[in-house]
Amino acid sequence: MPTTWPSRSGCPPCCTPSAGTPTGRSDRTRWAAGRSTRSPAASGRRSSRGSTTRSSAPPITWSTSSPPVCGGRTRSTRGRKGVSPVDLAPTPEQRAYRDEVRALLGTDEVRAETAAIRTRPGTEGGLLDVYRKLGERGLLAPNWPREYGGSGRGIAEKAILTEELIAHGVPDIAHTLSVDIVGLALLLFGTDRQKERLLPPIARGESVAGVLFSEPEAGSDLSALRTRAERDGDGWRLSGRKVYSAKTQLADFALCAARTTESEVRFHGITVFLVPLRTPGVGVEPLWNIGDERFNEVTFSGIRVTAEDVLGIVDDGWRIIGEVLGLERTGIEFQAKARRWLDAALERTGTAGLSPAEAGRLVALDAEVRAARLLAWRCVDDIHAGRSDEVRSAMAKYWAGETGREVALAASETVGLDALLAGDDEESLGHGVLEAACREAPGLTLASGTSEVMLTVIASAGLGLLA
């Protein structure tokens, strides 16, 4: 059993691969707004980085008369360059999208499927059915361009979907991997042919993609990876071992980082491949852990990949890795989980006659969860605007992760032994919401960057305290 909770992406929890690398900001902005990233050139050629395709996707933050997304107006007090007052309020289109997602996830059929998933972890059929229902309505990848199965909306709708999936108890890992990470990688760096072949099935909920970055000897330092891709004619032979990958048992293909060139600078010479997983020579074995989601160990025994399976440019994989992990650092998912866990505790203790100390603890945590949501949505606004703020992302991720852990602890101590009833117990709280929270919460401070690394980023890049 692994003793850590790595990132859903299989990336080491304290790896920061984007440091010192280009940001690809223009493409990220188009992706965030649901704009087309199709190359005007013939199919099969690399996507243009200079497309000026316009989008009708609504912005995130402008309806001051609307109920605020994050609880109110937030004003910068640091005077940092490029930061201005912003009202994080939903537009009518965004409210309508949230209502549509809620209506679907709240149907009796979907609720029954998600309840079965929660009470019987590993029940994957129901999860894929939920994804297909979202995909049929164009809701699963809202910020993707329409030609690839999205609805041309903005990054706000994507964050809304994440919040609603978590609020309704739908496991979000496969969605995060397929849409947020793999989908983003393809939209930013894929050829037209790759995008046309791989993206629409994901958007329809018919295909799941995985991410293979971490290795036994490349946890905290991804640049130390040992999986190799050696030239074989016009392709490569892939050999190596990956660990801590989620949902690989369901995935049709995965992003895989492998070393293609030896270099004195270790993050040079890494290439990202789109590896088909249902291929002879690929082994997938479970790695069970304290949470409901299993990890996997994936081995490659000299499988052949072609030039068509290369994502981006050979030896330029480090930049790709840094680009595609950005959304995990908004804290959106973690604050949504903290809110769900706290609401479950409040529902249970609302009429229980809490002591003033217990009530005060829950009230304080409610304020902290609201603050975590505000920080997370400010990061979403940064992505929408094409800004890259490493410090604010680190703050959001740190606060959301630590708050989620504290919520799970306080909820279990306040509710008592009832919080430890598993989902298959008839007397469990919300199909074991708090019991699952107790097992999952420690990982929030590790996944997508440990709390210690986030504090280091803030201290060095934000406050100038470290050289």
GROMACS .gro file of C-alpha atoms in nm, residues 172-445:
model
  274
  172ASP     CA    1  -1.424   1.325  -1.063
  173ILE     CA    2  -1.078   1.172  -1.114
  174ALA     CA    3  -1.142   1.021  -1.458
  175HIS     CA    4  -1.301   1.346  -1.569
  176THR     CA    5  -1.011   1.556  -1.440
  177LEU     CA    6  -0.754   1.335  -1.610
  178SER     CA    7  -0.938   1.305  -1.941
  179VAL     CA    8  -1.076   1.655  -1.985
  180ASP     CA    9  -0.856   1.885  -1.777
  181ILE     CA   10  -0.513   1.731  -1.829
  182VAL     CA   11  -0.511   1.510  -2.139
  183GLY     CA   12  -0.767   1.724  -2.320
  184LEU     CA   13  -0.573   2.041  -2.247
  185ALA     CA   14  -0.249   1.879  -2.363
  186LEU     CA   15  -0.406   1.778  -2.694
  187LEU     CA   16  -0.569   2.116  -2.750
  188LEU     CA   17  -0.244   2.301  -2.684
  189PHE     CA   18   0.010   2.070  -2.845
  190GLY     CA   19  -0.172   1.809  -3.055
  191THR     CA   20  -0.194   1.792  -3.432
  192ASP     CA   21  -0.533   1.830  -3.596
  193ARG     CA   22  -0.535   1.457  -3.666
  194GLN     CA   23  -0.464   1.371  -3.303
  195LYS     CA   24  -0.737   1.605  -3.180
  196GLU     CA   25  -0.993   1.478  -3.430
  197ARG     CA   26  -0.920   1.116  -3.341
  198LEU     CA   27  -0.897   1.137  -2.962
  199LEU     CA   28  -1.100   1.430  -2.830
  200PRO     CA   29  -1.459   1.367  -2.950
  201PRO     CA   30  -1.490   1.023  -2.781
  202ILE     CA   31  -1.375   1.179  -2.452
  203ALA     CA   32  -1.625   1.464  -2.486
  204ARG     CA   33  -1.904   1.211  -2.547
  205GLY     CA   34  -1.808   1.017  -2.234
  206GLU     CA   35  -1.716   0.713  -2.442
  207SER     CA   36  -1.342   0.716  -2.376
  208VAL     CA   37  -1.119   0.775  -2.075
  209ALA     CA   38  -0.757   0.888  -2.087
  210GLY     CA   39  -0.484   0.853  -1.826
  211VAL     CA   40  -0.156   1.016  -1.730
  212LEU     CA   41   0.170   0.828  -1.673
  213PHE     CA   42   0.435   1.054  -1.523
  214SER     CA   43   0.550   0.922  -1.181
  215GLU     CA   44   0.796   0.635  -1.143
  216PRO     CA   45   0.939   0.444  -0.846
  217GLU     CA   46   1.262   0.645  -0.867
  218ALA     CA   47   1.105   0.967  -0.996
  219GLY     CA   48   0.859   1.084  -0.736
  220SER     CA   49   0.964   1.419  -0.596
  221ASP     CA   50   1.189   1.479  -0.896
  222LEU     CA   51   1.013   1.396  -1.220
  223SER     CA   52   1.321   1.486  -1.422
  224ALA     CA   53   1.482   1.168  -1.285
  225LEU     CA   54   1.244   0.945  -1.480
  226ARG     CA   55   1.392   0.627  -1.628
  227THR     CA   56   1.128   0.514  -1.875
  228ARG     CA   57   1.301   0.520  -2.211
  229ALA     CA   58   1.188   0.553  -2.570
  230GLU     CA   59   1.455   0.429  -2.810
  231ARG     CA   60   1.445   0.489  -3.182
  232ASP     CA   61   1.311   0.204  -3.395
  233GLY     CA   62   1.291   0.303  -3.759
  234ASP     CA   63   1.036   0.581  -3.788
  235GLY     CA   64   0.905   0.511  -3.436
  236TRP     CA   65   1.021   0.425  -3.084
  237ARG     CA   66   1.032   0.129  -2.849
  238LEU     CA   67   0.901   0.218  -2.504
  239SER     CA   68   1.031   0.040  -2.194
  240GLY     CA   69   0.986   0.125  -1.829
  241ARG     CA   70   0.758   0.135  -1.529
  242LYS     CA   71   0.507   0.394  -1.408
  243VAL     CA   72   0.332   0.406  -1.071
  244TYR     CA   73   0.049   0.586  -0.890
  245SER     CA   74  -0.160   0.637  -1.202
  246ALA     CA   75  -0.535   0.665  -1.147
  247LYS     CA   76  -0.807   0.512  -1.366
  248THR     CA   77  -0.552   0.354  -1.600
  249GLN     CA   78  -0.755   0.034  -1.584
  250LEU     CA   79  -1.032   0.219  -1.770
  251ALA     CA   80  -0.820   0.427  -2.005
  252ASP     CA   81  -0.788   0.370  -2.377
  253PHE     CA   82  -0.468   0.574  -2.398
  254ALA     CA   83  -0.246   0.784  -2.174
  255LEU     CA   84   0.004   1.066  -2.176
  256CYS     CA   85   0.339   0.907  -2.099
  257ALA     CA   86   0.661   1.096  -2.028
  258ALA     CA   87   0.973   0.912  -2.142
  259ARG     CA   88   1.337   1.000  -2.192
  260THR     CA   89   1.435   1.017  -2.557
  261THR     CA   90   1.773   1.193  -2.525
  262GLU     CA   91   2.036   1.193  -2.253
  263SER     CA   92   2.131   1.541  -2.134
  264GLU     CA   93   2.335   1.699  -1.857
  265VAL     CA   94   2.026   1.909  -1.786
  266ARG     CA   95   1.787   1.642  -1.668
  267PHE     CA   96   1.462   1.806  -1.768
  268HIS     CA   97   1.588   1.824  -2.126
  269GLY     CA   98   1.540   1.523  -2.351
  270ILE     CA   99   1.195   1.422  -2.224
  271THR     CA  100   0.917   1.351  -2.474
  272VAL     CA  101   0.545   1.302  -2.412
  273PHE     CA  102   0.378   1.018  -2.603
  274LEU     CA  103   0.011   0.932  -2.655
  275VAL     CA  104   0.040   0.564  -2.569
  276PRO     CA  105  -0.240   0.319  -2.657
  277LEU     CA  106  -0.291   0.107  -2.346
  278ARG     CA  107  -0.483  -0.186  -2.494
  279THR     CA  108  -0.168  -0.310  -2.663
  280PRO     CA  109   0.037  -0.628  -2.609
  281GLY     CA  110   0.334  -0.543  -2.391
  282VAL     CA  111   0.140  -0.306  -2.162
  283GLY     CA  112   0.078  -0.436  -1.811
  284VAL     CA  113  -0.160  -0.272  -1.561
  285GLU     CA  114  -0.162  -0.391  -1.199
  286PRO     CA  115  -0.354  -0.236  -0.908
  287LEU     CA  116  -0.187  -0.047  -0.624
  288TRP     CA  117  -0.441  -0.027  -0.343
  289ASN     CA  118  -0.434   0.262  -0.100
  290ILE     CA  119  -0.628   0.411   0.188
  291GLY     CA  120  -0.876   0.589  -0.039
  292ASP     CA  121  -1.155   0.452  -0.255
  293GLU     CA  122  -0.965   0.511  -0.578
  294ARG     CA  123  -0.706   0.253  -0.670
  295PHE     CA  124  -0.375   0.352  -0.823
  296ASN     CA  125  -0.202   0.143  -1.085
  297GLU     CA  126   0.144   0.026  -1.177
  298VAL     CA  127   0.194   0.027  -1.554
  299THR     CA  128   0.481  -0.151  -1.727
  300PHE     CA  129   0.598  -0.121  -2.085
  301SER     CA  130   0.790  -0.412  -2.236
  302GLY     CA  131   0.934  -0.265  -2.552
  303ILE     CA  132   0.599  -0.164  -2.702
  304ARG     CA  133   0.622   0.025  -3.028
  305VAL     CA  134   0.488   0.377  -3.065
  306THR     CA  135   0.489   0.574  -3.388
  307ALA     CA  136   0.563   0.931  -3.489
  308GLU     CA  137   0.187   0.990  -3.482
  309ASP     CA  138   0.194   0.909  -3.109
  310VAL     CA  139   0.435   1.193  -3.024
  311LEU     CA  140   0.266   1.488  -2.858
  312GLY     CA  141   0.431   1.816  -2.947
  313ILE     CA  142   0.801   1.819  -3.025
  314VAL     CA  143   1.049   1.543  -2.945
  315ASP     CA  144   1.257   1.630  -2.635
  316ASP     CA  145   1.020   1.917  -2.543
  317GLY     CA  146   0.802   1.721  -2.301
  318TRP     CA  147   0.898   1.918  -1.991
  319ARG     CA  148   0.718   2.225  -2.120
  320ILE     CA  149   0.407   2.021  -2.195
  321ILE     CA  150   0.402   1.871  -1.846
  322GLY     CA  151   0.426   2.214  -1.689
  323GLU     CA  152   0.143   2.353  -1.900
  324VAL     CA  153  -0.111   2.080  -1.844
  325LEU     CA  154  -0.088   2.056  -1.465
  326GLY     CA  155  -0.191   2.418  -1.405
  327LEU     CA  156  -0.562   2.359  -1.347
  328GLU     CA  157  -0.490   2.127  -1.055
  329ARG     CA  158  -0.338   2.422  -0.872
  330THR     CA  159  -0.654   2.634  -0.862
  331GLY     CA  160  -0.788   2.452  -0.556
  332ILE     CA  161  -1.133   2.421  -0.718
  333GLU     CA  162  -1.165   2.050  -0.652
  334PHE     CA  163  -1.027   2.062  -0.299
  335GLN     CA  164  -1.248   2.347  -0.179
  336ALA     CA  165  -1.551   2.173  -0.329
  337LYS     CA  166  -1.472   1.859  -0.133
  338ALA     CA  167  -1.423   2.061   0.185
  339ARG     CA  168  -1.764   2.222   0.131
  340ARG     CA  169  -1.933   1.885   0.078
  341TRP     CA  170  -1.776   1.738   0.390
  342LEU     CA  171  -1.860   2.039   0.605
  343ASP     CA  172  -2.220   2.043   0.482
  344ALA     CA  173  -2.253   1.675   0.574
  345ALA     CA  174  -2.127   1.750   0.924
  346LEU     CA  175  -2.356   2.052   0.963
  347GLU     CA  176  -2.655   1.848   0.848
  348ARG     CA  177  -2.579   1.583   1.108
  349THR     CA  178  -2.503   1.819   1.396
  350GLY     CA  179  -2.762   2.090   1.324
  351THR     CA  180  -3.004   1.968   1.590
  352ALA     CA  181  -2.754   1.788   1.811
  353GLY     CA  182  -2.706   2.064   2.068
  354LEU     CA  183  -2.340   2.143   2.007
  355SER     CA  184  -2.129   2.308   2.270
  356PRO     CA  185  -2.021   2.669   2.203
  357ALA     CA  186  -1.669   2.546   2.131
  358GLU     CA  187  -1.788   2.288   1.879
  359ALA     CA  188  -2.021   2.534   1.709
  360GLY     CA  189  -1.746   2.795   1.695
  361ARG     CA  190  -1.509   2.547   1.534
  362LEU     CA  191  -1.755   2.465   1.258
  363VAL     CA  192  -1.839   2.832   1.201
  364ALA     CA  193  -1.469   2.916   1.167
  365LEU     CA  194  -1.424   2.633   0.919
  366ASP     CA  195  -1.722   2.756   0.719
  367ALA     CA  196  -1.544   3.090   0.682
  368GLU     CA  197  -1.224   2.914   0.579
  369VAL     CA  198  -1.405   2.709   0.314
  370ARG     CA  199  -1.561   3.026   0.175
  371ALA     CA  200  -1.217   3.186   0.161
  372ALA     CA  201  -1.079   2.878  -0.016
  373ARG     CA  202  -1.352   2.906  -0.278
  374LEU     CA  203  -1.279   3.273  -0.330
  375LEU     CA  204  -0.908   3.203  -0.383
  376ALA     CA  205  -0.986   2.917  -0.621
  377TRP     CA  206  -1.222   3.121  -0.835
  378ARG     CA  207  -0.972   3.405  -0.853
  379CYS     CA  208  -0.728   3.153  -1.005
  380VAL     CA  209  -0.995   3.047  -1.253
  381ASP     CA  210  -1.028   3.412  -1.350
  382ASP     CA  211  -0.650   3.426  -1.401
  383ILE     CA  212  -0.665   3.129  -1.638
  384HIS     CA  213  -0.952   3.285  -1.828
  385ALA     CA  214  -0.758   3.610  -1.871
  386GLY     CA  215  -0.439   3.432  -1.979
  387ARG     CA  216  -0.251   3.542  -1.669
  388SER     CA  217  -0.001   3.314  -1.501
  389ASP     CA  218   0.025   3.376  -1.127
  390GLU     CA  219   0.228   3.101  -0.964
  391VAL     CA  220   0.202   3.259  -0.621
  392ARG     CA  221  -0.175   3.296  -0.621
  393SER     CA  222  -0.215   2.939  -0.746
  394ALA     CA  223   0.014   2.816  -0.468
  395MET     CA  224  -0.188   3.010  -0.211
  396ALA     CA  225  -0.516   2.870  -0.341
  397LYS     CA  226  -0.392   2.513  -0.348
  398TYR     CA  227  -0.231   2.539  -0.003
  399TRP     CA  228  -0.535   2.693   0.162
  400ALA     CA  229  -0.787   2.457   0.001
  401GLY     CA  230  -0.585   2.146   0.085
  402GLU     CA  231  -0.518   2.241   0.446
  403THR     CA  232  -0.877   2.354   0.497
  404GLY     CA  233  -1.012   2.028   0.357
  405ARG     CA  234  -0.798   1.828   0.595
  406GLU     CA  235  -0.913   2.037   0.893
  407VAL     CA  236  -1.277   2.003   0.789
  408ALA     CA  237  -1.254   1.624   0.778
  409LEU     CA  238  -1.087   1.615   1.119
  410ALA     CA  239  -1.335   1.854   1.281
  411ALA     CA  240  -1.633   1.679   1.124
  412SER     CA  241  -1.526   1.339   1.250
  413GLU     CA  242  -1.457   1.470   1.601
  414THR     CA  243  -1.783   1.666   1.617
  415VAL     CA  244  -2.008   1.396   1.475
  416GLY     CA  245  -1.832   1.118   1.663
  417LEU     CA  246  -1.829   0.750   1.580
  418ASP     CA  247  -2.117   0.786   1.334
  419ALA     CA  248  -1.874   0.963   1.102
  420LEU     CA  249  -1.683   0.637   1.065
  421LEU     CA  250  -1.973   0.434   0.924
  422ALA     CA  251  -1.885   0.320   0.573
  423GLY     CA  252  -2.104   0.376   0.270
  424ASP     CA  253  -2.252   0.026   0.271
  425ASP     CA  254  -2.384   0.071   0.627
  426GLU     CA  255  -2.756   0.155   0.632
  427GLU     CA  256  -2.698   0.413   0.908
  428SER     CA  257  -2.405   0.585   0.737
  429LEU     CA  258  -2.414   0.958   0.672
  430GLY     CA  259  -2.487   1.029   0.308
  431HIS     CA  260  -2.350   0.692   0.193
  432GLY     CA  261  -2.038   0.733   0.404
  433VAL     CA  262  -1.942   1.087   0.302
  434LEU     CA  263  -1.753   1.159   0.624
  435GLU     CA  264  -1.597   0.814   0.648
  436ALA     CA  265  -1.458   0.855   0.298
  437ALA     CA  266  -1.347   1.208   0.387
  438CYS     CA  267  -1.138   1.079   0.678
  439ARG     CA  268  -0.948   0.855   0.437
  440GLU     CA  269  -0.919   1.101   0.151
  441ALA     CA  270  -0.846   1.426   0.334
  442PRO     CA  271  -0.477   1.364   0.416
  443GLY     CA  272  -0.407   1.341   0.045
  444LEU     CA  273  -0.535   1.692  -0.021
  445THR     CA  274  -0.217   1.833   0.130
   0.00000   0.00000   0.00000
